[in-house]
Amino acid sequence: MMVRVANRRGHGCNSSTISFASAMTMTSKATPECADPLAGAVAPARMADDDRKRKGDAGTPGGPGTAVITKTKPQVKRPSMYRVLILNDDYTPMEFVVHVLERFFGKDHEAATRIMLHVHHHGIGECGIYTYEVAETKVTQVMDFARKHQHPLQCVMEKK
């Protein structure tokens, strides 16, 4: 978008065309008079109207002094997911496993019991699927909690 800026007569400035971005970056300190380049206001470099006509560029879009700004959306890759698994052992009580599933994985009592029975019958059961950091944290929490209560419960994670 081009903006036509016309300054008051008698102040030594010609009317000119500047880009919308340049117009938006002018500060509130800018006045209709020509800003002194040494006073802190930055004026875009531009040709006088007579020079444009001589060069054959009458302010047409895409000509010299016109820039196209494109905004690219960065490509975001989904994080790798990891399964958190509980392994069966002969010493950890079933009720402790249900408690762990409820406390650390947010399972209700019925879902925790179903997972615990799957672990008991098949030797392994999936507690949930998480990003690497979350899965690692949950494995550490479960292992520390089991050790604190003197149970040999094993919890591992594997890439899905």
PDB file of C-alpha atoms in Angstrom:
ATOM      1  CA  MET A   1       0.000   0.000   0.000  1.00  0.00           C
ATOM      2  CA  MET A   2       1.378   3.424  -0.888  1.00  0.00           C
ATOM      3  CA  VAL A   3       0.514   6.551   1.084  1.00  0.00           C
ATOM      4  CA  ARG A   4       0.590  10.015  -0.394  1.00  0.00           C
ATOM      5  CA  VAL A   5       2.094  12.511   2.031  1.00  0.00           C
ATOM      6  CA  ALA A   6       1.741  16.183   1.237  1.00  0.00           C
ATOM      7  CA  ASN A   7       3.466  18.706   3.476  1.00  0.00           C
ATOM      8  CA  ARG A   8       2.453  22.312   3.960  1.00  0.00           C
ATOM      9  CA  ARG A   9       3.678  24.775   1.400  1.00  0.00           C
ATOM     10  CA  GLY A  10       6.439  27.138   2.311  1.00  0.00           C
ATOM     11  CA  HIS A  11       8.430  24.644   4.349  1.00  0.00           C
ATOM     12  CA  GLY A  12      10.712  23.528   1.536  1.00  0.00           C
ATOM     13  CA  CYS A  13       9.330  19.986   1.169  1.00  0.00           C
ATOM     14  CA  ASN A  14       7.815  18.360  -1.878  1.00  0.00           C
ATOM     15  CA  SER A  15       4.848  16.044  -1.653  1.00  0.00           C
ATOM     16  CA  SER A  16       5.968  12.439  -2.022  1.00  0.00           C
ATOM     17  CA  THR A  17       4.818   8.853  -1.968  1.00  0.00           C
ATOM     18  CA  ILE A  18       6.107   6.549   0.750  1.00  0.00           C
ATOM     19  CA  SER A  19       5.271   2.991   1.600  1.00  0.00           C
ATOM     20  CA  PHE A  20       2.663   2.174   4.223  1.00  0.00           C
ATOM     21  CA  ALA A  21       5.346   0.545   6.405  1.00  0.00           C
ATOM     22  CA  SER A  22       7.450   3.700   6.298  1.00  0.00           C
ATOM     23  CA  ALA A  23       4.414   5.782   7.207  1.00  0.00           C
ATOM     24  CA  MET A  24       3.637   3.508  10.138  1.00  0.00           C
ATOM     25  CA  THR A  25       7.187   3.725  11.516  1.00  0.00           C
ATOM     26  CA  MET A  26       7.194   7.503  11.692  1.00  0.00           C
ATOM     27  CA  THR A  27       7.074   8.521  15.325  1.00  0.00           C
ATOM     28  CA  SER A  28       4.637  10.893  16.924  1.00  0.00           C
ATOM     29  CA  LYS A  29       7.468  13.448  16.984  1.00  0.00           C
ATOM     30  CA  ALA A  30       7.261  13.785  13.205  1.00  0.00           C
ATOM     31  CA  THR A  31       5.763  17.052  12.074  1.00  0.00           C
ATOM     32  CA  PRO A  32       4.364  18.116   8.717  1.00  0.00           C
ATOM     33  CA  GLU A  33       7.546  20.083   8.148  1.00  0.00           C
ATOM     34  CA  CYS A  34      10.611  18.367   6.726  1.00  0.00           C
ATOM     35  CA  ALA A  35      12.417  16.575   9.519  1.00  0.00           C
ATOM     36  CA  ASP A  36      16.060  17.336   9.979  1.00  0.00           C
ATOM     37  CA  PRO A  37      17.884  14.015   9.388  1.00  0.00           C
ATOM     38  CA  LEU A  38      20.248  14.851  12.257  1.00  0.00           C
ATOM     39  CA  ALA A  39      17.350  15.478  14.670  1.00  0.00           C
ATOM     40  CA  GLY A  40      16.629  11.760  15.128  1.00  0.00           C
ATOM     41  CA  ALA A  41      13.789  11.284  12.625  1.00  0.00           C
ATOM     42  CA  VAL A  42      14.703   8.855   9.883  1.00  0.00           C
ATOM     43  CA  ALA A  43      13.259   9.756   6.505  1.00  0.00           C
ATOM     44  CA  PRO A  44      13.187   7.124   3.767  1.00  0.00           C
ATOM     45  CA  ALA A  45      15.373   7.842   0.743  1.00  0.00           C
ATOM     46  CA  ARG A  46      13.204   8.872  -2.193  1.00  0.00           C
ATOM     47  CA  MET A  47      13.470  10.613  -5.524  1.00  0.00           C
ATOM     48  CA  ALA A  48      11.784  13.872  -6.349  1.00  0.00           C
ATOM     49  CA  ASP A  49       8.702  13.624  -8.589  1.00  0.00           C
ATOM     50  CA  ASP A  50      10.674  15.084 -11.523  1.00  0.00           C
ATOM     51  CA  ASP A  51      13.387  12.396 -11.236  1.00  0.00           C
ATOM     52  CA  ARG A  52      10.756   9.628 -11.194  1.00  0.00           C
ATOM     53  CA  LYS A  53       9.125  10.919 -14.367  1.00  0.00           C
ATOM     54  CA  ARG A  54      12.486  11.088 -16.128  1.00  0.00           C
ATOM     55  CA  LYS A  55      13.357   7.523 -15.211  1.00  0.00           C
ATOM     56  CA  GLY A  56       9.971   6.288 -16.421  1.00  0.00           C
ATOM     57  CA  ASP A  57       8.818   5.152 -12.960  1.00  0.00           C
ATOM     58  CA  ALA A  58       5.757   7.190 -12.112  1.00  0.00           C
ATOM     59  CA  GLY A  59       5.274   5.447  -8.750  1.00  0.00           C
ATOM     60  CA  THR A  60       4.155   2.142 -10.211  1.00  0.00           C
ATOM     61  CA  PRO A  61       4.131  -0.794  -7.812  1.00  0.00           C
ATOM     62  CA  GLY A  62       7.169  -3.028  -8.195  1.00  0.00           C
ATOM     63  CA  GLY A  63       9.409  -0.236  -9.391  1.00  0.00           C
ATOM     64  CA  PRO A  64      12.678   0.883  -7.808  1.00  0.00           C
ATOM     65  CA  GLY A  65      12.326   1.736  -4.137  1.00  0.00           C
ATOM     66  CA  THR A  66       9.410  -0.655  -3.619  1.00  0.00           C
ATOM     67  CA  ALA A  67       9.881  -3.665  -1.357  1.00  0.00           C
ATOM     68  CA  VAL A  68       7.676  -6.687  -0.826  1.00  0.00           C
ATOM     69  CA  ILE A  69       7.655  -8.018   2.708  1.00  0.00           C
ATOM     70  CA  THR A  70       6.593 -11.632   3.044  1.00  0.00           C
ATOM     71  CA  LYS A  71       5.773 -13.278   6.319  1.00  0.00           C
ATOM     72  CA  THR A  72       6.637 -16.956   6.364  1.00  0.00           C
ATOM     73  CA  LYS A  73       5.043 -19.289   8.871  1.00  0.00           C
ATOM     74  CA  PRO A  74       7.698 -21.505  10.443  1.00  0.00           C
ATOM     75  CA  GLN A  75       7.168 -25.219   9.979  1.00  0.00           C
ATOM     76  CA  VAL A  76       6.602 -26.855  13.340  1.00  0.00           C
ATOM     77  CA  LYS A  77       7.244 -30.564  13.703  1.00  0.00           C
ATOM     78  CA  ARG A  78       5.187 -32.600  16.174  1.00  0.00           C
ATOM     79  CA  PRO A  79       7.282 -33.940  19.055  1.00  0.00           C
ATOM     80  CA  SER A  80       8.044 -37.645  19.262  1.00  0.00           C
ATOM     81  CA  MET A  81       5.722 -39.507  21.596  1.00  0.00           C
ATOM     82  CA  TYR A  82       6.760 -42.110  24.159  1.00  0.00           C
ATOM     83  CA  ARG A  83       4.772 -44.902  25.815  1.00  0.00           C
ATOM     84  CA  VAL A  84       5.143 -45.248  29.587  1.00  0.00           C
ATOM     85  CA  LEU A  85       4.975 -48.923  30.550  1.00  0.00           C
ATOM     86  CA  ILE A  86       4.749 -50.746  33.878  1.00  0.00           C
ATOM     87  CA  LEU A  87       6.382 -54.165  34.132  1.00  0.00           C
ATOM     88  CA  ASN A  88       5.045 -57.039  36.192  1.00  0.00           C
ATOM     89  CA  ASP A  89       6.941 -58.450  39.167  1.00  0.00           C
ATOM     90  CA  ASP A  90       6.100 -61.060  41.793  1.00  0.00           C
ATOM     91  CA  TYR A  91       6.460 -58.795  44.834  1.00  0.00           C
ATOM     92  CA  THR A  92       4.625 -55.495  44.250  1.00  0.00           C
ATOM     93  CA  PRO A  93       1.053 -55.646  45.593  1.00  0.00           C
ATOM     94  CA  MET A  94      -1.720 -55.119  43.043  1.00  0.00           C
ATOM     95  CA  GLU A  95      -3.296 -52.375  45.134  1.00  0.00           C
ATOM     96  CA  PHE A  96       0.011 -50.429  45.098  1.00  0.00           C
ATOM     97  CA  VAL A  97       0.064 -50.569  41.277  1.00  0.00           C
ATOM     98  CA  VAL A  98      -3.538 -49.279  41.185  1.00  0.00           C
ATOM     99  CA  HIS A  99      -2.531 -46.455  43.543  1.00  0.00           C
ATOM    100  CA  VAL A 100       0.437 -45.516  41.307  1.00  0.00           C
ATOM    101  CA  LEU A 101      -1.780 -45.451  38.205  1.00  0.00           C
ATOM    102  CA  GLU A 102      -4.320 -43.227  39.932  1.00  0.00           C
ATOM    103  CA  ARG A 103      -1.761 -40.878  41.470  1.00  0.00           C
ATOM    104  CA  PHE A 104       0.769 -40.381  38.652  1.00  0.00           C
ATOM    105  CA  PHE A 105      -1.278 -41.071  35.523  1.00  0.00           C
ATOM    106  CA  GLY A 106      -4.658 -39.611  36.500  1.00  0.00           C
ATOM    107  CA  LYS A 107      -6.567 -42.857  35.955  1.00  0.00           C
ATOM    108  CA  ASP A 108      -9.865 -43.511  37.719  1.00  0.00           C
ATOM    109  CA  HIS A 109     -10.095 -46.595  39.937  1.00  0.00           C
ATOM    110  CA  GLU A 110     -11.752 -48.741  37.244  1.00  0.00           C
ATOM    111  CA  ALA A 111      -9.218 -47.869  34.508  1.00  0.00           C
ATOM    112  CA  ALA A 112      -6.306 -48.337  36.942  1.00  0.00           C
ATOM    113  CA  THR A 113      -7.619 -51.770  37.940  1.00  0.00           C
ATOM    114  CA  ARG A 114      -8.004 -52.766  34.265  1.00  0.00           C
ATOM    115  CA  ILE A 115      -4.392 -51.715  33.475  1.00  0.00           C
ATOM    116  CA  MET A 116      -3.090 -53.464  36.609  1.00  0.00           C
ATOM    117  CA  LEU A 117      -4.822 -56.733  35.612  1.00  0.00           C
ATOM    118  CA  HIS A 118      -3.378 -56.431  32.094  1.00  0.00           C
ATOM    119  CA  VAL A 119       0.098 -56.045  33.620  1.00  0.00           C
ATOM    120  CA  HIS A 120      -0.550 -59.029  35.890  1.00  0.00           C
ATOM    121  CA  HIS A 121      -1.677 -61.315  33.043  1.00  0.00           C
ATOM    122  CA  HIS A 122       0.582 -60.119  30.193  1.00  0.00           C
ATOM    123  CA  GLY A 123       3.676 -58.949  32.071  1.00  0.00           C
ATOM    124  CA  ILE A 124       3.525 -55.358  30.759  1.00  0.00           C
ATOM    125  CA  GLY A 125       0.948 -52.585  30.488  1.00  0.00           C
ATOM    126  CA  GLU A 126       0.730 -49.108  28.993  1.00  0.00           C
ATOM    127  CA  CYS A 127       0.041 -46.281  31.426  1.00  0.00           C
ATOM    128  CA  GLY A 128      -0.038 -43.456  28.887  1.00  0.00           C
ATOM    129  CA  ILE A 129       1.597 -41.768  25.890  1.00  0.00           C
ATOM    130  CA  TYR A 130       3.523 -38.534  26.435  1.00  0.00           C
ATOM    131  CA  THR A 131       6.247 -36.312  25.018  1.00  0.00           C
ATOM    132  CA  TYR A 132       9.801 -37.273  25.986  1.00  0.00           C
ATOM    133  CA  GLU A 133      10.158 -34.881  28.927  1.00  0.00           C
ATOM    134  CA  VAL A 134       6.764 -35.735  30.427  1.00  0.00           C
ATOM    135  CA  ALA A 135       7.315 -39.487  29.986  1.00  0.00           C
ATOM    136  CA  GLU A 136      10.759 -39.261  31.558  1.00  0.00           C
ATOM    137  CA  THR A 137       9.357 -37.351  34.527  1.00  0.00           C
ATOM    138  CA  LYS A 138       6.555 -39.864  35.081  1.00  0.00           C
ATOM    139  CA  VAL A 139       8.959 -42.823  34.931  1.00  0.00           C
ATOM    140  CA  THR A 140      11.241 -41.143  37.477  1.00  0.00           C
ATOM    141  CA  GLN A 141       8.329 -40.284  39.787  1.00  0.00           C
ATOM    142  CA  VAL A 142       6.963 -43.848  39.714  1.00  0.00           C
ATOM    143  CA  MET A 143      10.391 -45.418  40.277  1.00  0.00           C
ATOM    144  CA  ASP A 144      11.188 -43.073  43.184  1.00  0.00           C
ATOM    145  CA  PHE A 145       7.758 -43.648  44.745  1.00  0.00           C
ATOM    146  CA  ALA A 146       8.146 -47.449  44.465  1.00  0.00           C
ATOM    147  CA  ARG A 147      11.653 -47.337  46.011  1.00  0.00           C
ATOM    148  CA  LYS A 148      10.407 -45.102  48.825  1.00  0.00           C
ATOM    149  CA  HIS A 149       7.768 -47.728  49.649  1.00  0.00           C
ATOM    150  CA  GLN A 150      10.277 -50.592  49.189  1.00  0.00           C
ATOM    151  CA  HIS A 151       8.641 -52.153  46.125  1.00  0.00           C
ATOM    152  CA  PRO A 152      10.605 -53.445  43.102  1.00  0.00           C
ATOM    153  CA  LEU A 153       8.076 -52.020  40.614  1.00  0.00           C
ATOM    154  CA  GLN A 154       9.657 -51.224  37.244  1.00  0.00           C
ATOM    155  CA  CYS A 155       8.442 -48.420  34.979  1.00  0.00           C
ATOM    156  CA  VAL A 156      10.001 -47.781  31.567  1.00  0.00           C
ATOM    157  CA  MET A 157       9.381 -45.705  28.482  1.00  0.00           C
ATOM    158  CA  GLU A 158       9.717 -46.565  24.801  1.00  0.00           C
ATOM    159  CA  LYS A 159       9.354 -44.542  21.629  1.00  0.00           C
ATOM    160  CA  LYS A 160       5.972 -45.032  19.983  1.00  0.00           C
TER     161      LYS A 160
END
